[in-house]
Amino acid sequence: QVQLIESGGGLVEPGGSLRLSCVASGRTFNDYPMAWFRQAPGKEREYVAATSRGTFYTDSVKDRFTISRDDDRNTVILQMNSLKTEVTAVYYCAASANWFVLDYSVRRDYEYWGQGTQVTVSS
């Protein structure tokens, strides 16, 4: 059984940083697409960043967020800097069962999802 477990969320002031981790178990995802999505209250779940044979970001987080992976530990990391209040959301880790994904930002291309970790940016 595949599981994705996120950690690292919390409350941080504007301008601060958080580091989210997602550990996969049940299978390995070496070079397979893995991503972070987020869902704010009352909004649709939206794409944040992905890693496969490169790294990809939604425009609003470029230069502030960094996605990385450690395939030896089956882990994907999201380093978030210069946080703004508008990024408050539940952050979800996702992984694809397919080595090739046409569009990293599409939710249906990811078969495995974590339970989410809350990120709150507030003063």
JSON list of C-alpha atoms in Angstrom, two decimals:
[
{"chain": "A", "resi": 1, "resn": "GLN", "atom": "CA", "xyz": [0.00, 0.00, 0.00]},
{"chain": "A", "resi": 2, "resn": "VAL", "atom": "CA", "xyz": [1.43, 3.33, -1.06]},
{"chain": "A", "resi": 3, "resn": "GLN", "atom": "CA", "xyz": [1.40, 6.12, 1.50]},
{"chain": "A", "resi": 4, "resn": "LEU", "atom": "CA", "xyz": [2.54, 9.73, 1.30]},
{"chain": "A", "resi": 5, "resn": "ILE", "atom": "CA", "xyz": [3.08, 11.42, 4.65]},
{"chain": "A", "resi": 6, "resn": "GLU", "atom": "CA", "xyz": [3.55, 15.19, 4.79]},
{"chain": "A", "resi": 7, "resn": "SER", "atom": "CA", "xyz": [5.08, 17.14, 7.64]},
{"chain": "A", "resi": 8, "resn": "GLY", "atom": "CA", "xyz": [6.51, 20.56, 8.36]},
{"chain": "A", "resi": 9, "resn": "GLY", "atom": "CA", "xyz": [3.43, 22.74, 8.23]},
{"chain": "A", "resi": 10, "resn": "GLY", "atom": "CA", "xyz": [2.61, 25.29, 10.91]},
{"chain": "A", "resi": 11, "resn": "LEU", "atom": "CA", "xyz": [2.03, 28.92, 11.74]},
{"chain": "A", "resi": 12, "resn": "VAL", "atom": "CA", "xyz": [4.55, 31.46, 10.52]},
{"chain": "A", "resi": 13, "resn": "GLU", "atom": "CA", "xyz": [4.63, 35.24, 10.24]},
{"chain": "A", "resi": 14, "resn": "PRO", "atom": "CA", "xyz": [4.69, 36.99, 6.86]},
{"chain": "A", "resi": 15, "resn": "GLY", "atom": "CA", "xyz": [8.20, 36.96, 5.45]},
{"chain": "A", "resi": 16, "resn": "GLY", "atom": "CA", "xyz": [9.08, 33.77, 7.26]},
{"chain": "A", "resi": 17, "resn": "SER", "atom": "CA", "xyz": [9.98, 30.33, 5.95]},
{"chain": "A", "resi": 18, "resn": "LEU", "atom": "CA", "xyz": [8.74, 26.77, 6.21]},
{"chain": "A", "resi": 19, "resn": "ARG", "atom": "CA", "xyz": [10.09, 23.49, 4.93]},
{"chain": "A", "resi": 20, "resn": "LEU", "atom": "CA", "xyz": [7.56, 20.83, 4.00]},
{"chain": "A", "resi": 21, "resn": "SER", "atom": "CA", "xyz": [8.56, 17.18, 3.66]},
{"chain": "A", "resi": 22, "resn": "CYS", "atom": "CA", "xyz": [6.75, 14.28, 2.05]},
{"chain": "A", "resi": 23, "resn": "VAL", "atom": "CA", "xyz": [7.93, 10.73, 2.64]},
{"chain": "A", "resi": 24, "resn": "ALA", "atom": "CA", "xyz": [6.63, 7.97, 0.40]},
{"chain": "A", "resi": 25, "resn": "SER", "atom": "CA", "xyz": [6.33, 4.34, 1.40]},
{"chain": "A", "resi": 26, "resn": "GLY", "atom": "CA", "xyz": [5.07, 1.22, -0.33]},
{"chain": "A", "resi": 27, "resn": "ARG", "atom": "CA", "xyz": [6.96, 1.81, -3.58]},
{"chain": "A", "resi": 28, "resn": "THR", "atom": "CA", "xyz": [9.79, 3.93, -4.90]},
{"chain": "A", "resi": 29, "resn": "PHE", "atom": "CA", "xyz": [9.30, 6.99, -7.08]},
{"chain": "A", "resi": 30, "resn": "ASN", "atom": "CA", "xyz": [12.79, 7.51, -8.49]},
{"chain": "A", "resi": 31, "resn": "ASP", "atom": "CA", "xyz": [12.43, 10.09, -11.27]},
{"chain": "A", "resi": 32, "resn": "TYR", "atom": "CA", "xyz": [8.65, 9.65, -11.27]},
{"chain": "A", "resi": 33, "resn": "PRO", "atom": "CA", "xyz": [6.70, 12.92, -11.10]},
{"chain": "A", "resi": 34, "resn": "MET", "atom": "CA", "xyz": [6.02, 14.17, -7.60]},
{"chain": "A", "resi": 35, "resn": "ALA", "atom": "CA", "xyz": [4.33, 17.45, -6.80]},
{"chain": "A", "resi": 36, "resn": "TRP", "atom": "CA", "xyz": [2.87, 19.78, -4.23]},
{"chain": "A", "resi": 37, "resn": "PHE", "atom": "CA", "xyz": [-0.64, 21.17, -4.46]},
{"chain": "A", "resi": 38, "resn": "ARG", "atom": "CA", "xyz": [-2.50, 23.40, -2.02]},
{"chain": "A", "resi": 39, "resn": "GLN", "atom": "CA", "xyz": [-6.09, 24.12, -1.16]},
{"chain": "A", "resi": 40, "resn": "ALA", "atom": "CA", "xyz": [-7.24, 27.27, 0.60]},
{"chain": "A", "resi": 41, "resn": "PRO", "atom": "CA", "xyz": [-10.64, 27.42, 2.32]},
{"chain": "A", "resi": 42, "resn": "GLY", "atom": "CA", "xyz": [-13.43, 27.69, -0.24]},
{"chain": "A", "resi": 43, "resn": "LYS", "atom": "CA", "xyz": [-11.10, 27.27, -3.19]},
{"chain": "A", "resi": 44, "resn": "GLU", "atom": "CA", "xyz": [-10.11, 24.51, -5.59]},
{"chain": "A", "resi": 45, "resn": "ARG", "atom": "CA", "xyz": [-6.95, 22.53, -5.03]},
{"chain": "A", "resi": 46, "resn": "GLU", "atom": "CA", "xyz": [-4.23, 24.15, -7.08]},
{"chain": "A", "resi": 47, "resn": "TYR", "atom": "CA", "xyz": [-0.81, 23.19, -8.34]},
{"chain": "A", "resi": 48, "resn": "VAL", "atom": "CA", "xyz": [2.27, 24.64, -6.66]},
{"chain": "A", "resi": 49, "resn": "ALA", "atom": "CA", "xyz": [5.37, 22.80, -7.89]},
{"chain": "A", "resi": 50, "resn": "ALA", "atom": "CA", "xyz": [6.54, 19.52, -9.37]},
{"chain": "A", "resi": 51, "resn": "THR", "atom": "CA", "xyz": [9.73, 17.56, -9.83]},
{"chain": "A", "resi": 52, "resn": "SER", "atom": "CA", "xyz": [10.51, 14.81, -12.28]},
{"chain": "A", "resi": 53, "resn": "ARG", "atom": "CA", "xyz": [13.47, 15.15, -14.60]},
{"chain": "A", "resi": 54, "resn": "GLY", "atom": "CA", "xyz": [13.44, 18.85, -13.78]},
{"chain": "A", "resi": 55, "resn": "THR", "atom": "CA", "xyz": [11.64, 21.25, -11.48]},
{"chain": "A", "resi": 56, "resn": "PHE", "atom": "CA", "xyz": [8.54, 23.23, -12.32]},
{"chain": "A", "resi": 57, "resn": "TYR", "atom": "CA", "xyz": [6.60, 25.94, -10.52]},
{"chain": "A", "resi": 58, "resn": "THR", "atom": "CA", "xyz": [3.43, 27.88, -10.76]},
{"chain": "A", "resi": 59, "resn": "ASP", "atom": "CA", "xyz": [4.26, 31.51, -11.53]},
{"chain": "A", "resi": 60, "resn": "SER", "atom": "CA", "xyz": [3.19, 32.90, -8.15]},
{"chain": "A", "resi": 61, "resn": "VAL", "atom": "CA", "xyz": [5.83, 30.94, -6.21]},
{"chain": "A", "resi": 62, "resn": "LYS", "atom": "CA", "xyz": [8.80, 31.15, -8.54]},
{"chain": "A", "resi": 63, "resn": "ASP", "atom": "CA", "xyz": [11.91, 32.57, -6.82]},
{"chain": "A", "resi": 64, "resn": "ARG", "atom": "CA", "xyz": [10.37, 31.99, -3.36]},
{"chain": "A", "resi": 65, "resn": "PHE", "atom": "CA", "xyz": [9.67, 28.24, -3.30]},
{"chain": "A", "resi": 66, "resn": "THR", "atom": "CA", "xyz": [12.08, 25.43, -4.11]},
{"chain": "A", "resi": 67, "resn": "ILE", "atom": "CA", "xyz": [11.10, 21.83, -4.71]},
{"chain": "A", "resi": 68, "resn": "SER", "atom": "CA", "xyz": [13.69, 19.10, -4.35]},
{"chain": "A", "resi": 69, "resn": "ARG", "atom": "CA", "xyz": [13.81, 15.35, -3.92]},
{"chain": "A", "resi": 70, "resn": "ASP", "atom": "CA", "xyz": [15.94, 12.73, -2.27]},
{"chain": "A", "resi": 71, "resn": "ASP", "atom": "CA", "xyz": [15.27, 9.48, -4.09]},
{"chain": "A", "resi": 72, "resn": "ASP", "atom": "CA", "xyz": [17.41, 7.52, -1.64]},
{"chain": "A", "resi": 73, "resn": "ARG", "atom": "CA", "xyz": [14.92, 8.48, 1.05]},
{"chain": "A", "resi": 74, "resn": "ASN", "atom": "CA", "xyz": [11.86, 8.50, -1.24]},
{"chain": "A", "resi": 75, "resn": "THR", "atom": "CA", "xyz": [11.26, 12.07, -0.11]},
{"chain": "A", "resi": 76, "resn": "VAL", "atom": "CA", "xyz": [10.22, 15.32, -1.75]},
{"chain": "A", "resi": 77, "resn": "ILE", "atom": "CA", "xyz": [10.80, 18.69, -0.08]},
{"chain": "A", "resi": 78, "resn": "LEU", "atom": "CA", "xyz": [9.17, 22.09, -0.55]},
{"chain": "A", "resi": 79, "resn": "GLN", "atom": "CA", "xyz": [11.22, 24.96, 0.84]},
{"chain": "A", "resi": 80, "resn": "MET", "atom": "CA", "xyz": [9.04, 28.03, 1.14]},
{"chain": "A", "resi": 81, "resn": "ASN", "atom": "CA", "xyz": [10.61, 31.44, 1.74]},
{"chain": "A", "resi": 82, "resn": "SER", "atom": "CA", "xyz": [9.31, 35.00, 1.96]},
{"chain": "A", "resi": 83, "resn": "LEU", "atom": "CA", "xyz": [5.90, 33.68, 2.83]},
{"chain": "A", "resi": 84, "resn": "LYS", "atom": "CA", "xyz": [2.82, 35.79, 2.23]},
{"chain": "A", "resi": 85, "resn": "THR", "atom": "CA", "xyz": [-0.59, 35.54, 3.89]},
{"chain": "A", "resi": 86, "resn": "GLU", "atom": "CA", "xyz": [-2.20, 34.49, 0.64]},
{"chain": "A", "resi": 87, "resn": "VAL", "atom": "CA", "xyz": [-0.35, 31.17, 0.60]},
{"chain": "A", "resi": 88, "resn": "THR", "atom": "CA", "xyz": [-2.25, 29.98, 3.67]},
{"chain": "A", "resi": 89, "resn": "ALA", "atom": "CA", "xyz": [-3.69, 26.59, 2.73]},
{"chain": "A", "resi": 90, "resn": "VAL", "atom": "CA", "xyz": [-3.49, 22.87, 3.28]},
{"chain": "A", "resi": 91, "resn": "TYR", "atom": "CA", "xyz": [-0.53, 21.60, 1.28]},
{"chain": "A", "resi": 92, "resn": "TYR", "atom": "CA", "xyz": [-0.75, 18.16, -0.32]},
{"chain": "A", "resi": 93, "resn": "CYS", "atom": "CA", "xyz": [1.98, 15.93, -1.67]},
{"chain": "A", "resi": 94, "resn": "ALA", "atom": "CA", "xyz": [1.17, 13.95, -4.80]},
{"chain": "A", "resi": 95, "resn": "ALA", "atom": "CA", "xyz": [2.93, 11.26, -6.81]},
{"chain": "A", "resi": 96, "resn": "SER", "atom": "CA", "xyz": [2.32, 9.77, -10.22]},
{"chain": "A", "resi": 97, "resn": "ALA", "atom": "CA", "xyz": [2.31, 6.06, -11.03]},
{"chain": "A", "resi": 98, "resn": "ASN", "atom": "CA", "xyz": [3.43, 6.93, -14.55]},
{"chain": "A", "resi": 99, "resn": "TRP", "atom": "CA", "xyz": [6.94, 7.95, -15.48]},
{"chain": "A", "resi": 100, "resn": "PHE", "atom": "CA", "xyz": [5.62, 10.35, -18.12]},
{"chain": "A", "resi": 101, "resn": "VAL", "atom": "CA", "xyz": [3.10, 13.07, -17.31]},
{"chain": "A", "resi": 102, "resn": "LEU", "atom": "CA", "xyz": [1.89, 15.41, -20.00]},
{"chain": "A", "resi": 103, "resn": "ASP", "atom": "CA", "xyz": [1.09, 18.33, -17.70]},
{"chain": "A", "resi": 104, "resn": "TYR", "atom": "CA", "xyz": [2.54, 18.43, -14.18]},
{"chain": "A", "resi": 105, "resn": "SER", "atom": "CA", "xyz": [-0.13, 20.88, -13.00]},
{"chain": "A", "resi": 106, "resn": "VAL", "atom": "CA", "xyz": [-3.09, 18.55, -13.63]},
{"chain": "A", "resi": 107, "resn": "ARG", "atom": "CA", "xyz": [-4.42, 16.82, -10.52]},
{"chain": "A", "resi": 108, "resn": "ARG", "atom": "CA", "xyz": [-5.75, 13.75, -12.33]},
{"chain": "A", "resi": 109, "resn": "ASP", "atom": "CA", "xyz": [-2.24, 12.82, -13.45]},
{"chain": "A", "resi": 110, "resn": "TYR", "atom": "CA", "xyz": [-1.34, 11.95, -9.84]},
{"chain": "A", "resi": 111, "resn": "GLU", "atom": "CA", "xyz": [-2.64, 8.68, -8.41]},
{"chain": "A", "resi": 112, "resn": "TYR", "atom": "CA", "xyz": [-1.26, 9.00, -4.90]},
{"chain": "A", "resi": 113, "resn": "TRP", "atom": "CA", "xyz": [-2.00, 11.76, -2.41]},
{"chain": "A", "resi": 114, "resn": "GLY", "atom": "CA", "xyz": [-1.06, 12.56, 1.14]},
{"chain": "A", "resi": 115, "resn": "GLN", "atom": "CA", "xyz": [-3.45, 13.76, 3.82]},
{"chain": "A", "resi": 116, "resn": "GLY", "atom": "CA", "xyz": [-2.11, 17.30, 3.76]},
{"chain": "A", "resi": 117, "resn": "THR", "atom": "CA", "xyz": [-0.35, 19.63, 6.16]},
{"chain": "A", "resi": 118, "resn": "GLN", "atom": "CA", "xyz": [-1.70, 23.02, 7.21]},
{"chain": "A", "resi": 119, "resn": "VAL", "atom": "CA", "xyz": [0.36, 26.12, 6.42]},
{"chain": "A", "resi": 120, "resn": "THR", "atom": "CA", "xyz": [-0.84, 29.35, 8.01]},
{"chain": "A", "resi": 121, "resn": "VAL", "atom": "CA", "xyz": [0.86, 32.67, 7.36]},
{"chain": "A", "resi": 122, "resn": "SER", "atom": "CA", "xyz": [-0.36, 35.30, 9.75]},
{"chain": "A", "resi": 123, "resn": "SER", "atom": "CA", "xyz": [0.92, 38.07, 11.99]}
]
